[in-house]
XYZ file of C-alpha atoms in Angstrom:
378
model
C 6.702 -21.132 -21.925
C 8.391 -23.289 -19.287
C 7.378 -21.106 -16.327
C 7.886 -23.611 -13.508
C 11.636 -23.034 -12.971
C 10.945 -19.301 -12.728
C 8.123 -19.808 -10.225
C 10.435 -22.065 -8.215
C 13.105 -19.344 -8.227
C 10.526 -16.810 -7.014
C 9.489 -19.195 -4.233
C 13.117 -19.523 -3.175
C 13.409 -15.724 -3.067
C 10.327 -14.953 -0.971
C 9.738 -18.171 0.972
C 11.463 -21.361 2.093
C 10.756 -25.099 1.746
C 9.133 -25.394 5.183
C 6.710 -22.533 4.582
C 2.995 -23.003 3.917
C 3.474 -20.683 0.916
C 6.403 -22.480 -0.705
C 4.121 -24.790 -2.688
C 1.489 -22.198 -3.718
C 4.122 -19.810 -5.084
C 5.835 -22.622 -7.023
C 2.511 -23.842 -8.419
C 1.049 -20.509 -9.542
C 1.775 -19.234 -13.088
C 1.755 -15.518 -12.261
C 2.454 -14.563 -15.881
C -0.968 -15.865 -16.948
C -2.609 -13.494 -14.459
C -0.674 -10.457 -15.725
C -0.574 -10.498 -19.507
C -0.047 -6.746 -19.805
C 1.324 -4.120 -17.435
C 2.605 -0.535 -17.447
C 6.159 0.762 -17.152
C 6.950 4.414 -16.318
C 8.690 6.785 -18.708
C 9.325 10.477 -19.274
C 6.030 11.000 -21.119
C 3.887 8.784 -18.907
C 3.161 5.098 -18.501
C 3.526 2.709 -21.439
C 1.819 -0.664 -21.723
C 3.925 -3.801 -22.205
C 2.392 -6.883 -23.854
C 4.016 -9.948 -22.344
C 2.748 -12.283 -25.040
C 4.735 -10.320 -27.628
C 7.998 -10.587 -25.655
C 8.222 -13.785 -23.609
C 11.682 -13.124 -22.091
C 10.471 -9.759 -20.732
C 7.189 -11.332 -19.625
C 8.775 -14.137 -17.618
C 11.399 -11.834 -16.134
C 8.748 -9.354 -14.941
C 6.190 -11.911 -13.770
C 8.615 -13.937 -11.650
C 10.510 -11.036 -10.118
C 9.561 -9.912 -6.647
C 8.188 -6.643 -7.937
C 4.879 -4.849 -8.320
C 3.446 -4.768 -11.835
C 1.162 -1.771 -12.359
C -1.861 -2.876 -14.371
C -4.091 0.214 -14.327
C -3.417 3.962 -14.644
C -6.385 6.135 -13.743
C -9.347 4.488 -15.483
C -7.202 2.766 -18.152
C -6.303 -0.903 -17.726
C -3.166 -2.145 -19.464
C -5.333 -4.687 -21.311
C -7.037 -1.772 -23.097
C -4.100 0.603 -23.589
C -2.629 1.143 -27.018
C 0.950 -0.095 -27.288
C 3.410 2.754 -27.624
C 0.819 5.332 -26.516
C 1.746 6.818 -23.114
C -0.974 7.071 -20.470
C -0.789 9.708 -17.737
C -2.190 9.496 -14.242
C -1.714 7.629 -10.984
C -1.639 3.816 -10.619
C -5.048 2.497 -9.552
C -4.445 -1.258 -9.649
C -1.505 -3.629 -9.723
C -0.225 -7.110 -9.171
C 1.534 -6.417 -5.878
C 5.049 -7.686 -5.257
C 4.674 -11.348 -4.302
C 6.658 -11.099 -1.059
C 4.174 -8.561 0.331
C 1.228 -10.703 -0.770
C 2.742 -13.671 1.061
C 3.449 -11.500 4.116
C -0.197 -10.427 4.319
C -1.485 -13.981 3.860
C 0.994 -15.276 6.421
C -0.265 -12.753 8.966
C -3.758 -14.062 8.231
C -2.796 -17.449 9.707
C -4.656 -19.378 7.036
C -4.976 -22.768 8.669
C -6.887 -25.508 6.829
C -10.658 -25.082 6.902
C -10.843 -21.318 7.456
C -13.040 -19.181 5.204
C -11.044 -16.333 3.652
C -12.144 -13.016 2.192
C -9.362 -11.654 -0.035
C -10.047 -7.921 -0.427
C -8.858 -6.194 -3.629
C -8.702 -8.924 -6.266
C -6.401 -7.020 -8.608
C -4.756 -9.519 -10.952
C -6.002 -12.440 -8.844
C -2.559 -13.522 -7.648
C -3.371 -13.389 -3.928
C -6.582 -15.321 -4.553
C -4.644 -17.927 -6.537
C -2.155 -18.470 -3.710
C -5.014 -18.728 -1.212
C -6.841 -21.257 -3.382
C -3.716 -23.414 -3.549
C -3.474 -23.254 0.246
C -7.128 -23.577 1.327
C -9.096 -24.871 -1.647
C -11.358 -22.923 -3.987
C -14.543 -23.338 -1.952
C -13.073 -21.517 1.066
C -11.830 -18.429 -0.817
C -13.864 -15.355 -1.753
C -12.134 -12.469 -3.518
C -13.646 -8.997 -3.905
C -12.851 -5.850 -5.874
C -14.665 -2.603 -6.645
C -13.765 -2.753 -10.352
C -16.029 -4.965 -12.520
C -13.409 -5.372 -15.234
C -10.807 -6.530 -12.722
C -13.119 -9.121 -11.197
C -14.255 -10.400 -14.603
C -10.716 -10.640 -15.986
C -9.357 -12.213 -12.814
C -12.166 -14.787 -12.679
C -11.455 -15.864 -16.253
C -7.689 -16.051 -15.758
C -7.965 -17.802 -12.405
C -10.215 -20.443 -13.976
C -7.665 -20.887 -16.745
C -4.999 -21.878 -14.153
C -7.384 -24.151 -12.252
C -8.556 -21.812 -9.457
C -12.266 -21.106 -9.015
C -12.827 -18.935 -5.916
C -16.027 -16.960 -5.405
C -15.444 -13.614 -7.139
C -17.503 -10.597 -6.045
C -17.724 -7.026 -7.352
C -18.409 -4.641 -4.450
C -17.024 -1.654 -2.549
C -15.314 -3.080 0.530
C -15.335 0.297 2.224
C -19.027 1.064 1.737
C -20.972 -2.133 1.051
C -21.845 -5.032 3.340
C -19.459 -7.890 2.825
C -20.794 -11.015 1.079
C -20.952 -13.549 3.905
C -19.203 -14.525 7.116
C -15.475 -15.191 7.144
C -12.865 -16.550 9.540
C -10.169 -14.401 7.937
C -10.297 -11.049 6.142
C -7.031 -10.083 4.461
C -6.944 -6.767 2.624
C -4.599 -6.087 -0.282
C -5.689 -2.436 -0.302
C -4.999 0.266 2.297
C -7.868 1.595 4.384
C -8.174 4.924 6.234
C -9.912 3.052 9.064
C -11.504 -0.334 9.738
C -15.096 -0.401 8.416
C -17.735 -1.674 10.847
C -18.944 -3.957 8.026
C -15.680 -5.915 8.254
C -16.245 -6.643 11.923
C -19.849 -7.639 11.238
C -18.655 -10.131 8.597
C -15.901 -11.566 10.780
C -16.781 -14.818 12.520
C -16.300 -15.121 16.310
C -12.575 -15.388 16.956
C -11.869 -14.423 13.363
C -8.818 -12.449 12.264
C -8.401 -9.428 10.012
C -5.247 -8.118 8.352
C -4.923 -4.763 6.596
C -2.643 -1.824 6.007
C -3.514 1.730 7.028
C -3.804 4.300 4.252
C -0.891 6.706 3.994
C 1.350 4.560 6.182
C 3.568 1.505 6.093
C 1.672 -0.141 8.942
C 0.286 -3.682 8.821
C -2.499 -4.150 11.373
C -3.589 -7.585 12.582
C -6.506 -8.029 14.971
C -8.617 -10.891 16.313
C -12.348 -10.455 16.940
C -13.397 -10.064 20.560
C -16.644 -11.047 22.281
C -17.992 -7.471 22.211
C -17.893 -7.446 18.387
C -14.703 -5.401 18.175
C -11.156 -6.673 17.715
C -7.820 -6.551 19.492
C -4.374 -6.806 17.956
C -1.226 -4.918 17.096
C 0.785 -3.138 14.448
C 3.176 -5.760 13.128
C 6.905 -5.117 12.917
C 6.786 -5.921 9.200
C 6.353 -2.974 6.854
C 3.850 -2.894 4.034
C 1.889 -0.433 1.940
C -0.782 -0.780 -0.729
C -2.722 1.569 -2.936
C -5.511 3.336 -1.073
C -9.065 2.072 -1.414
C -11.200 3.840 -4.021
C -14.892 3.834 -4.842
C -14.741 5.018 -8.471
C -12.598 4.602 -11.584
C -9.875 6.918 -10.314
C -8.601 8.691 -7.222
C -9.538 12.316 -6.557
C -7.128 14.782 -8.209
C -3.936 15.567 -6.322
C -3.175 18.820 -4.582
C -1.757 20.599 -7.633
C -3.384 23.922 -6.738
C -1.819 23.865 -3.284
C 1.491 22.823 -4.828
C 1.365 25.818 -7.197
C 1.361 28.091 -4.140
C 4.144 26.159 -2.435
C 6.577 25.961 -5.358
C 8.398 29.254 -4.768
C 6.351 31.509 -2.472
C 7.697 32.602 0.915
C 4.343 31.971 2.588
C 3.434 33.239 6.027
C 6.504 32.049 7.926
C 10.165 31.402 7.178
C 12.197 29.444 9.731
C 15.290 27.296 10.047
C 15.095 23.586 10.870
C 17.981 21.947 12.706
C 17.457 18.844 10.546
C 18.364 18.417 6.861
C 15.651 17.747 4.289
C 14.246 14.230 4.576
C 12.533 12.199 1.867
C 9.661 11.297 4.193
C 8.218 8.609 1.935
C 11.449 6.619 2.279
C 11.511 6.895 6.077
C 8.795 4.403 6.959
C 8.442 5.126 10.675
C 8.440 8.907 10.210
C 6.080 8.722 7.233
C 3.643 6.484 9.096
C 3.584 8.566 12.270
C 3.212 11.835 10.347
C 0.317 10.421 8.308
C -1.427 9.337 11.499
C -0.926 12.805 12.961
C -1.915 14.692 9.775
C -4.088 12.347 7.645
C -4.186 13.213 3.963
C -0.756 14.840 3.816
C 0.925 14.687 0.388
C 4.700 14.729 -0.215
C 6.764 15.774 -3.212
C 10.535 15.996 -3.637
C 12.914 17.650 -6.066
C 16.286 19.256 -6.648
C 16.922 22.994 -6.806
C 18.943 24.762 -9.514
C 21.860 24.990 -7.066
C 21.693 21.274 -6.254
C 19.682 21.749 -3.060
C 17.570 18.854 -1.843
C 13.958 20.038 -1.702
C 10.728 18.728 -0.274
C 7.134 19.941 -0.271
C 4.366 18.949 2.123
C 0.777 19.666 1.086
C -2.647 19.287 2.652
C -6.179 19.705 1.338
C -6.922 22.321 4.031
C -4.539 24.643 2.162
C -1.544 24.157 4.421
C 1.830 23.743 2.770
C 5.521 23.666 3.604
C 8.635 23.819 1.462
C 12.115 23.046 2.743
C 15.548 23.000 1.127
C 19.010 21.900 2.196
C 21.958 23.230 0.225
C 24.872 20.954 -0.698
C 27.187 20.514 2.263
C 24.686 21.855 4.814
C 22.932 19.903 7.577
C 20.021 22.255 8.242
C 17.045 23.350 6.163
C 15.323 26.600 5.282
C 11.583 26.156 5.741
C 8.689 28.139 4.236
C 5.177 27.476 5.580
C 1.642 28.732 5.143
C -1.947 27.783 5.929
C -3.844 26.741 9.064
C -1.223 24.126 10.048
C 2.547 24.219 10.196
C 3.211 20.916 8.481
C 6.982 21.032 8.765
C 6.731 21.714 12.492
C 4.705 18.495 12.774
C 7.484 16.635 10.965
C 10.219 18.119 13.149
C 8.325 17.224 16.331
C 8.334 13.597 15.205
C 12.069 13.706 14.459
C 12.710 15.154 17.928
C 10.620 12.332 19.426
C 12.855 9.822 17.685
C 15.997 11.491 19.035
C 14.615 11.583 22.562
C 13.296 8.005 22.652
C 15.517 6.172 20.156
C 12.468 4.967 18.205
C 8.963 5.935 17.195
C 5.996 4.159 18.821
C 4.003 3.203 15.717
C 5.466 -0.247 15.019
C 4.518 -2.745 17.708
C 1.642 -0.560 18.903
C -1.422 -2.157 20.502
C -4.523 -1.927 18.296
C -8.007 -1.716 19.810
C -10.992 -1.709 17.445
C -14.518 -0.997 18.633
C -17.584 -2.687 17.089
C -18.194 0.508 15.098
C -14.702 0.365 13.623
C -13.159 3.064 15.828
C -9.489 2.125 15.886
C -6.984 3.244 18.521
C -3.230 2.663 18.426
C -1.211 2.955 21.629
C 2.311 2.253 22.863
C 4.542 3.651 25.596
C 2.231 6.497 26.560
C 1.523 7.456 22.937
C -1.976 7.007 21.544
C -3.909 8.004 18.449
C -7.346 7.222 17.057
C -7.926 6.800 13.348
């Protein structure tokens, strides 16, 4: 396969000739790092073997898109072709533009030691190796198959970083680093990251359940100071086992059509929260662990459900032609009221305070976001 013109086209899409990442993207054969991936369908996820269909392989590998490589505990390398797999994505080769965004925020100047968290397919590690050199890059993932496969494929394309299997959220990190860039979302900043960060070092991560990219530089007290970047980005949440905990299906079963404890009228129409990055991020910070589902009623109504592990739920619907919503709620929290309070904030202030917020991280990992009189602690 003549992959170089396709890699050059990808570089032109997500970078520019003066960028530090122009060369690494052009020089990295992404298709060799993702030989198989999953595509969604009505019956589940189906594995695609790139080697059996080179036109599809090159088109997928050099598009600025995420390629899902693992569903639940099943990696695409091990899935039977034509046999659907059900579950949630647990690993992927993230869309290249987001990978480059995260690395760019890491300010990877020559000579810095990088820890690339969440190896996945190895693409981020490959780009970093092209930029810094193999000896300055360590990549880590919780999944032993992912690290083994990535190490072999990276070596095949001429990249030999240090590859480590460990839990970045629970284990001590393997060394001291000038930069820590996470390709997985974290609920909070682990103290172990700060301990492994060299004086003046920089960390970059996204916050679980949000579209927030946090950058912070280590301070003399062992903490870090930074901000929420204006860029948007989201990754899969960190996990410690083969799969994520089961979703809130039992709570959803109660929310599907019950009236609940309270029926009210919202002045706002139904919103697909997951597509409204600022609202989604602020709501997740206010109510961590909230789960969203959407659908369409028999009469064409737009519908949304909000669920929480504490048993709280909300269901709202907006009929065709209407601009308000009927809201049903139950449980210890009124989830839809939390959403509406955020929408009122936006109307009153013209924006939400999450993007651009100041980030203060204590040595123990306690992380506080603040902006314009608003503050929250993860």
